[in-house]
Coordinates of C-alpha atoms in Angstrom, one line a residue:
Chain A
M1 CA 109.0 47.5 228.4
E2 CA 112.5 47.9 227.2
R3 CA 112.8 47.5 223.4
R4 CA 116.4 48.4 222.6
F5 CA 118.4 45.4 221.6
Y6 CA 121.5 46.4 223.5
F7 CA 119.7 46.5 226.8
L8 CA 117.6 43.4 226.2
A9 CA 120.7 41.5 225.3
G10 CA 122.5 43.0 228.3
D11 CA 119.7 41.9 230.7
A12 CA 119.7 38.4 229.3
L13 CA 123.5 38.2 229.5
S14 CA 123.7 39.6 233.1
N15 CA 121.0 37.2 234.4
G16 CA 122.3 34.2 232.5
I17 CA 125.9 34.8 233.7
M18 CA 124.7 35.4 237.2
G19 CA 122.7 32.2 237.2
M20 CA 125.5 30.1 235.8
T21 CA 128.2 31.4 238.1
T22 CA 126.0 31.3 241.2
A23 CA 125.1 27.7 240.4
W24 CA 128.7 26.8 239.8
L25 CA 129.8 28.4 243.0
A26 CA 127.0 27.0 245.2
T27 CA 127.6 23.4 244.0
G28 CA 131.3 23.9 244.4
I29 CA 130.9 24.8 248.1
V30 CA 128.2 22.3 249.0
D31 CA 128.4 18.5 248.7
P32 CA 126.0 15.6 249.5
T33 CA 127.3 15.4 253.1
W34 CA 125.7 18.7 253.9
H35 CA 122.3 19.2 255.6
M36 CA 119.9 20.6 253.0
A37 CA 118.8 23.7 255.0
T38 CA 122.4 24.7 255.7
A39 CA 123.3 24.2 252.1
M40 CA 120.4 26.3 251.0
F41 CA 121.4 29.3 253.2
V42 CA 125.1 28.9 252.3
G43 CA 124.2 28.8 248.6
M44 CA 122.0 31.9 248.9
A45 CA 124.7 33.8 250.8
A46 CA 127.3 32.8 248.2
G47 CA 125.1 33.9 245.4
M48 CA 124.4 37.3 247.0
G49 CA 128.1 37.8 247.7
L50 CA 129.0 36.9 244.1
S51 CA 126.3 39.3 242.8
L52 CA 128.0 42.2 244.7
I53 CA 131.2 41.4 242.9
L54 CA 129.7 41.1 239.4
M55 CA 126.9 43.7 239.7
P56 CA 129.1 46.8 239.2
I57 CA 130.2 45.4 235.8
F58 CA 126.6 44.7 234.7
V59 CA 125.3 48.0 236.1
G60 CA 128.1 50.0 234.4
L61 CA 127.3 48.4 231.1
F62 CA 123.5 47.9 231.0
G63 CA 121.6 49.9 233.6
A64 CA 120.9 50.4 237.3
M65 CA 117.7 49.1 238.9
E66 CA 116.8 47.3 235.7
V67 CA 119.9 45.2 236.2
M68 CA 120.3 45.1 239.9
L69 CA 116.9 43.8 240.9
P70 CA 116.7 40.7 238.6
V71 CA 120.4 39.9 239.0
M72 CA 120.1 39.9 242.8
L73 CA 116.9 37.9 242.7
T74 CA 118.7 35.4 240.3
A75 CA 121.6 35.1 242.7
M76 CA 119.4 34.5 245.7
L77 CA 117.2 31.9 244.0
V78 CA 119.9 30.1 242.1
G79 CA 122.0 30.0 245.2
M80 CA 119.2 28.5 247.2
A81 CA 118.2 26.0 244.5
F82 CA 121.7 24.8 243.7
G83 CA 122.7 24.8 247.4
M84 CA 119.9 22.3 248.0
A85 CA 120.5 20.4 244.8
G86 CA 124.2 20.1 245.7
A87 CA 123.3 18.7 249.1
M88 CA 121.1 16.0 247.5
H89 CA 123.4 14.6 244.8
V90 CA 126.4 15.4 242.6
L91 CA 125.6 17.5 239.5
T92 CA 127.5 17.6 236.2
T93 CA 129.0 20.9 235.1
L94 CA 126.6 21.0 232.2
E95 CA 123.5 20.5 234.5
V96 CA 124.8 23.3 236.8
L97 CA 125.5 25.8 234.0
L98 CA 122.3 25.1 232.0
G99 CA 120.1 25.0 235.2
G100 CA 121.6 28.2 236.6
G101 CA 121.3 30.0 233.3
F102 CA 117.7 28.9 232.8
I103 CA 116.7 30.2 236.2
G104 CA 118.4 33.5 235.5
V105 CA 116.5 34.0 232.3
L106 CA 113.3 32.9 233.9
V107 CA 113.7 35.4 236.7
L108 CA 114.3 38.1 234.1
L109 CA 111.2 37.2 232.2
L110 CA 109.1 37.2 235.4
T111 CA 110.5 40.7 236.2
Y112 CA 109.6 42.0 232.7
A113 CA 106.0 40.6 233.3
A114 CA 105.9 42.3 236.7
D115 CA 107.2 45.6 235.2
A116 CA 104.5 45.5 232.5
R117 CA 101.8 44.8 235.0
I118 CA 102.8 47.5 237.5
R119 CA 103.2 50.1 234.8
R120 CA 99.8 49.2 233.2
K121 CA 98.1 49.5 236.6
S122 CA 99.7 52.9 237.2
L123 CA 98.4 54.4 234.0
Chain B
M1 CA 127.6 71.5 255.2
D2 CA 127.1 67.8 255.8
E3 CA 130.8 66.7 255.8
S4 CA 130.2 62.9 255.8
T5 CA 127.9 63.2 252.7
R6 CA 130.4 65.5 251.0
H7 CA 133.2 63.0 251.7
K8 CA 131.1 60.1 250.4
W9 CA 130.4 61.7 247.1
D10 CA 133.9 63.1 246.7
F11 CA 135.1 59.6 247.0
S12 CA 132.5 58.2 244.6
S13 CA 133.4 60.9 242.0
S14 CA 136.4 58.8 241.0
F15 CA 134.3 55.9 239.7
Y16 CA 130.9 57.5 239.2
D17 CA 131.1 58.0 235.5
L18 CA 132.2 54.3 235.0
L19 CA 129.1 53.0 236.7
A20 CA 126.8 55.6 235.1
Y21 CA 127.5 54.6 231.4
G22 CA 124.7 52.0 231.3
P23 CA 122.1 53.7 233.5
E24 CA 122.5 57.1 231.8
R25 CA 122.0 55.5 228.3
R26 CA 119.0 53.5 229.5
W27 CA 117.3 56.4 231.1
A28 CA 118.2 59.0 228.4
P29 CA 114.8 59.1 226.6
F30 CA 112.9 59.5 229.9
K31 CA 115.3 62.2 231.2
R32 CA 115.1 64.1 227.9
E33 CA 111.3 64.0 228.1
I34 CA 111.1 65.5 231.6
F35 CA 113.9 68.0 231.1
A36 CA 112.2 69.3 227.9
N37 CA 109.7 71.0 230.3
L38 CA 112.4 73.3 231.8
H39 CA 111.8 77.1 231.5
G40 CA 112.3 80.2 233.5
K41 CA 114.8 80.3 236.3
V42 CA 115.7 76.7 237.1
L43 CA 117.5 75.1 240.0
F44 CA 119.1 71.7 239.3
V45 CA 119.8 69.8 242.5
A46 CA 122.8 67.4 242.6
V47 CA 124.4 68.0 239.3
G48 CA 127.0 65.3 240.1
T49 CA 129.6 64.9 237.3
G50 CA 127.2 66.6 234.9
Q51 CA 125.9 63.5 233.1
D52 CA 122.5 65.1 232.8
I53 CA 123.7 68.4 231.2
R54 CA 123.4 66.9 227.7
F55 CA 119.7 66.4 228.3
F56 CA 119.1 70.1 229.1
P57 CA 117.2 72.0 226.4
P58 CA 119.4 74.7 225.0
G59 CA 119.2 78.3 226.0
R60 CA 117.8 77.9 229.5
D61 CA 118.8 79.8 232.7
I62 CA 119.9 77.1 235.1
V63 CA 121.7 77.1 238.5
G64 CA 123.2 73.7 239.3
I65 CA 124.3 72.7 242.8
D66 CA 126.1 69.7 244.3
I67 CA 127.5 69.0 247.8
S68 CA 130.7 67.5 246.3
P69 CA 133.4 69.8 244.9
R70 CA 135.0 66.9 243.2
M71 CA 131.8 66.0 241.4
L72 CA 131.4 69.6 240.3
A73 CA 135.0 69.8 239.1
K74 CA 134.1 67.0 236.7
A75 CA 130.9 68.6 235.7
Q76 CA 132.6 71.9 234.7
A77 CA 133.8 70.5 231.4
R78 CA 130.3 69.4 230.5
A79 CA 128.8 72.7 231.6
A80 CA 131.2 74.6 229.4
N81 CA 129.6 72.9 226.3
Y82 CA 126.1 73.9 227.3
T83 CA 124.5 76.5 225.1
G84 CA 122.7 78.5 227.7
S85 CA 123.3 79.9 231.2
L86 CA 124.5 77.3 233.6
D87 CA 126.0 78.4 236.9
L88 CA 127.5 75.5 239.0
R89 CA 127.9 76.0 242.8
V90 CA 128.9 73.8 245.8
M91 CA 125.9 73.8 248.1
D92 CA 124.1 71.5 250.5
V93 CA 120.4 71.1 249.7
H94 CA 119.6 71.3 253.4
A95 CA 121.2 74.8 253.6
L96 CA 120.3 76.6 250.3
E97 CA 121.9 80.0 250.0
F98 CA 119.1 81.4 247.8
P99 CA 116.4 83.9 248.7
H100 CA 112.8 82.7 249.2
H101 CA 110.8 82.1 246.0
S102 CA 113.8 82.7 243.7
F103 CA 113.2 79.8 241.2
D104 CA 110.4 79.0 238.7
Q105 CA 111.3 75.3 238.6
V106 CA 113.4 72.8 240.5
V107 CA 114.8 69.6 238.9
T108 CA 116.3 66.6 240.6
S109 CA 117.7 63.5 239.0
C110 CA 118.5 60.5 241.3
T111 CA 119.0 63.0 244.1
F112 CA 116.6 62.1 246.9
C113 CA 117.9 58.6 247.3
S114 CA 121.0 60.2 248.7
V115 CA 120.0 63.4 250.6
P116 CA 120.4 62.5 254.3
N117 CA 117.2 64.1 255.4
P118 CA 114.9 64.0 252.3
V119 CA 111.9 65.8 253.9
A120 CA 114.1 68.7 255.1
G121 CA 115.8 68.9 251.7
L122 CA 112.5 68.9 249.9
T123 CA 111.1 71.6 252.3
A124 CA 114.2 73.7 251.5
L125 CA 113.4 73.3 247.8
R126 CA 109.8 74.5 248.5
R127 CA 111.2 77.6 250.2
V128 CA 113.2 78.7 247.1
L129 CA 110.5 77.8 244.6
K130 CA 107.9 80.5 243.7
A131 CA 104.3 79.8 244.6
G132 CA 103.0 77.6 241.8
G133 CA 106.5 76.7 240.9
I134 CA 107.1 73.1 239.6
L135 CA 109.3 70.4 241.0
Y136 CA 110.4 67.9 238.4
M137 CA 112.0 64.7 239.7
F138 CA 113.6 61.6 238.0
E139 CA 114.2 59.3 240.9
H140 CA 114.5 55.7 242.0
T141 CA 112.6 54.7 245.1
G142 CA 111.7 51.8 247.2
S143 CA 109.0 49.4 246.0
H144 CA 105.7 48.3 247.4
V145 CA 105.8 45.0 245.5
F146 CA 107.3 41.7 246.9
P147 CA 110.0 40.5 246.2
F148 CA 111.4 43.8 244.9
N149 CA 110.8 45.6 248.2
L150 CA 112.8 42.9 250.0
M151 CA 115.7 43.1 247.4
L152 CA 115.9 46.9 247.8
D153 CA 115.9 46.6 251.7
V154 CA 118.8 44.1 251.4
M155 CA 120.7 46.2 248.9
T156 CA 120.4 49.5 250.9
P157 CA 122.9 48.8 253.7
L158 CA 125.3 47.3 251.2
W159 CA 125.3 50.3 248.8
K160 CA 124.8 53.2 251.3
P161 CA 128.4 53.6 252.2
V162 CA 129.4 54.6 248.7
G163 CA 126.1 55.4 247.0
P164 CA 122.4 55.9 247.4
E165 CA 119.7 54.3 249.6
M166 CA 117.4 52.1 247.6
N167 CA 114.3 51.9 249.7
R168 CA 113.0 55.4 250.2
D169 CA 109.4 56.4 249.7
T170 CA 110.2 59.6 247.8
V171 CA 106.6 60.3 246.6
A172 CA 105.4 60.3 250.3
N173 CA 108.4 62.5 251.2
V174 CA 107.4 65.0 248.5
E175 CA 103.9 65.2 250.0
K176 CA 105.3 65.5 253.5
A177 CA 107.3 68.5 252.4
G178 CA 104.1 70.2 251.4
F179 CA 104.1 69.8 247.6
E180 CA 101.0 68.9 245.7
I181 CA 101.7 65.8 243.5
Q182 CA 100.6 66.3 239.9
L183 CA 101.9 63.2 238.3
V184 CA 103.8 60.0 239.1
N185 CA 104.9 58.0 236.1
N186 CA 106.5 54.6 236.7
I187 CA 109.3 53.9 234.3
Y188 CA 110.6 50.6 235.7
L189 CA 108.4 48.6 238.1
D190 CA 107.3 51.0 240.8
V191 CA 111.0 51.8 241.4
V192 CA 112.3 54.2 238.7
K193 CA 109.8 57.1 238.2
T194 CA 109.3 60.6 237.2
I195 CA 107.4 62.8 239.7
I196 CA 105.9 66.2 239.0
A197 CA 104.7 68.3 241.9
I198 CA 103.7 71.9 242.5
S199 CA 104.6 74.3 245.3
P200 CA 101.2 75.5 246.5
A201 CA 100.5 79.2 247.0

């Protein structure tokens, strides 16, 4: 697993920012008049579109696949989750940012766990 | 010469180094480790802007090729600082202009995510490698693990116009080209890896 502070901090920052901005964007597009399934797909598409804009910055600073994979997963999952949540009720900005950031960091930790497991199996 | 590939990488040469800052620093220890094995007459495929030259051990005899003249123009300054023999040439891996069995080792670094016909390219490398010669690869490939395989399949059509394909099975391609795999070492998930293979007699 990566042990250098610069890259660990970069991973956390990339996924945290991706989660927060995706949640903010998804809940900005969707409102409680939307059908939940439509809101989920629109949120996911918005997140993935946003990740394509932010990804070159994160990649250029912190790494390639190690950044791309968790950041895109974060964008997809946060977009879906907050698309649906935004279709159910109105969320405060604090709830949106904390929730999005939390999912981003959770995705990163799960990716670290998957990385450790895959590399241990391949030894 | 594959003109569309050349144009793509000529275009990418203008921003390549900007995007390579993070990845090159992250991968530096692993690249240094695999490049430390270089000896004899070495062919380095896809030199790009020469980001990897600083990882070459000093005093080696290396020929570096790339399909993009603009990439190679940027690599020249880095090559000038190398303390060994480093000859850079514009060349397509599908049409190598070297005699049969002219290299002891071949090295690739994030190359076979971009070569249009990877098996043909790897077969061409086998032709110029001596029998028993070693192929060292540092590559990113597709994944066999969900959801990473899905993510890489989604990213491939988005990045392909300006960069690499993300979902290739490079280990299988190496075997299809007739190499014998000696070692596959996963560096990140089953996506970033080093591969060591031998050209059989």
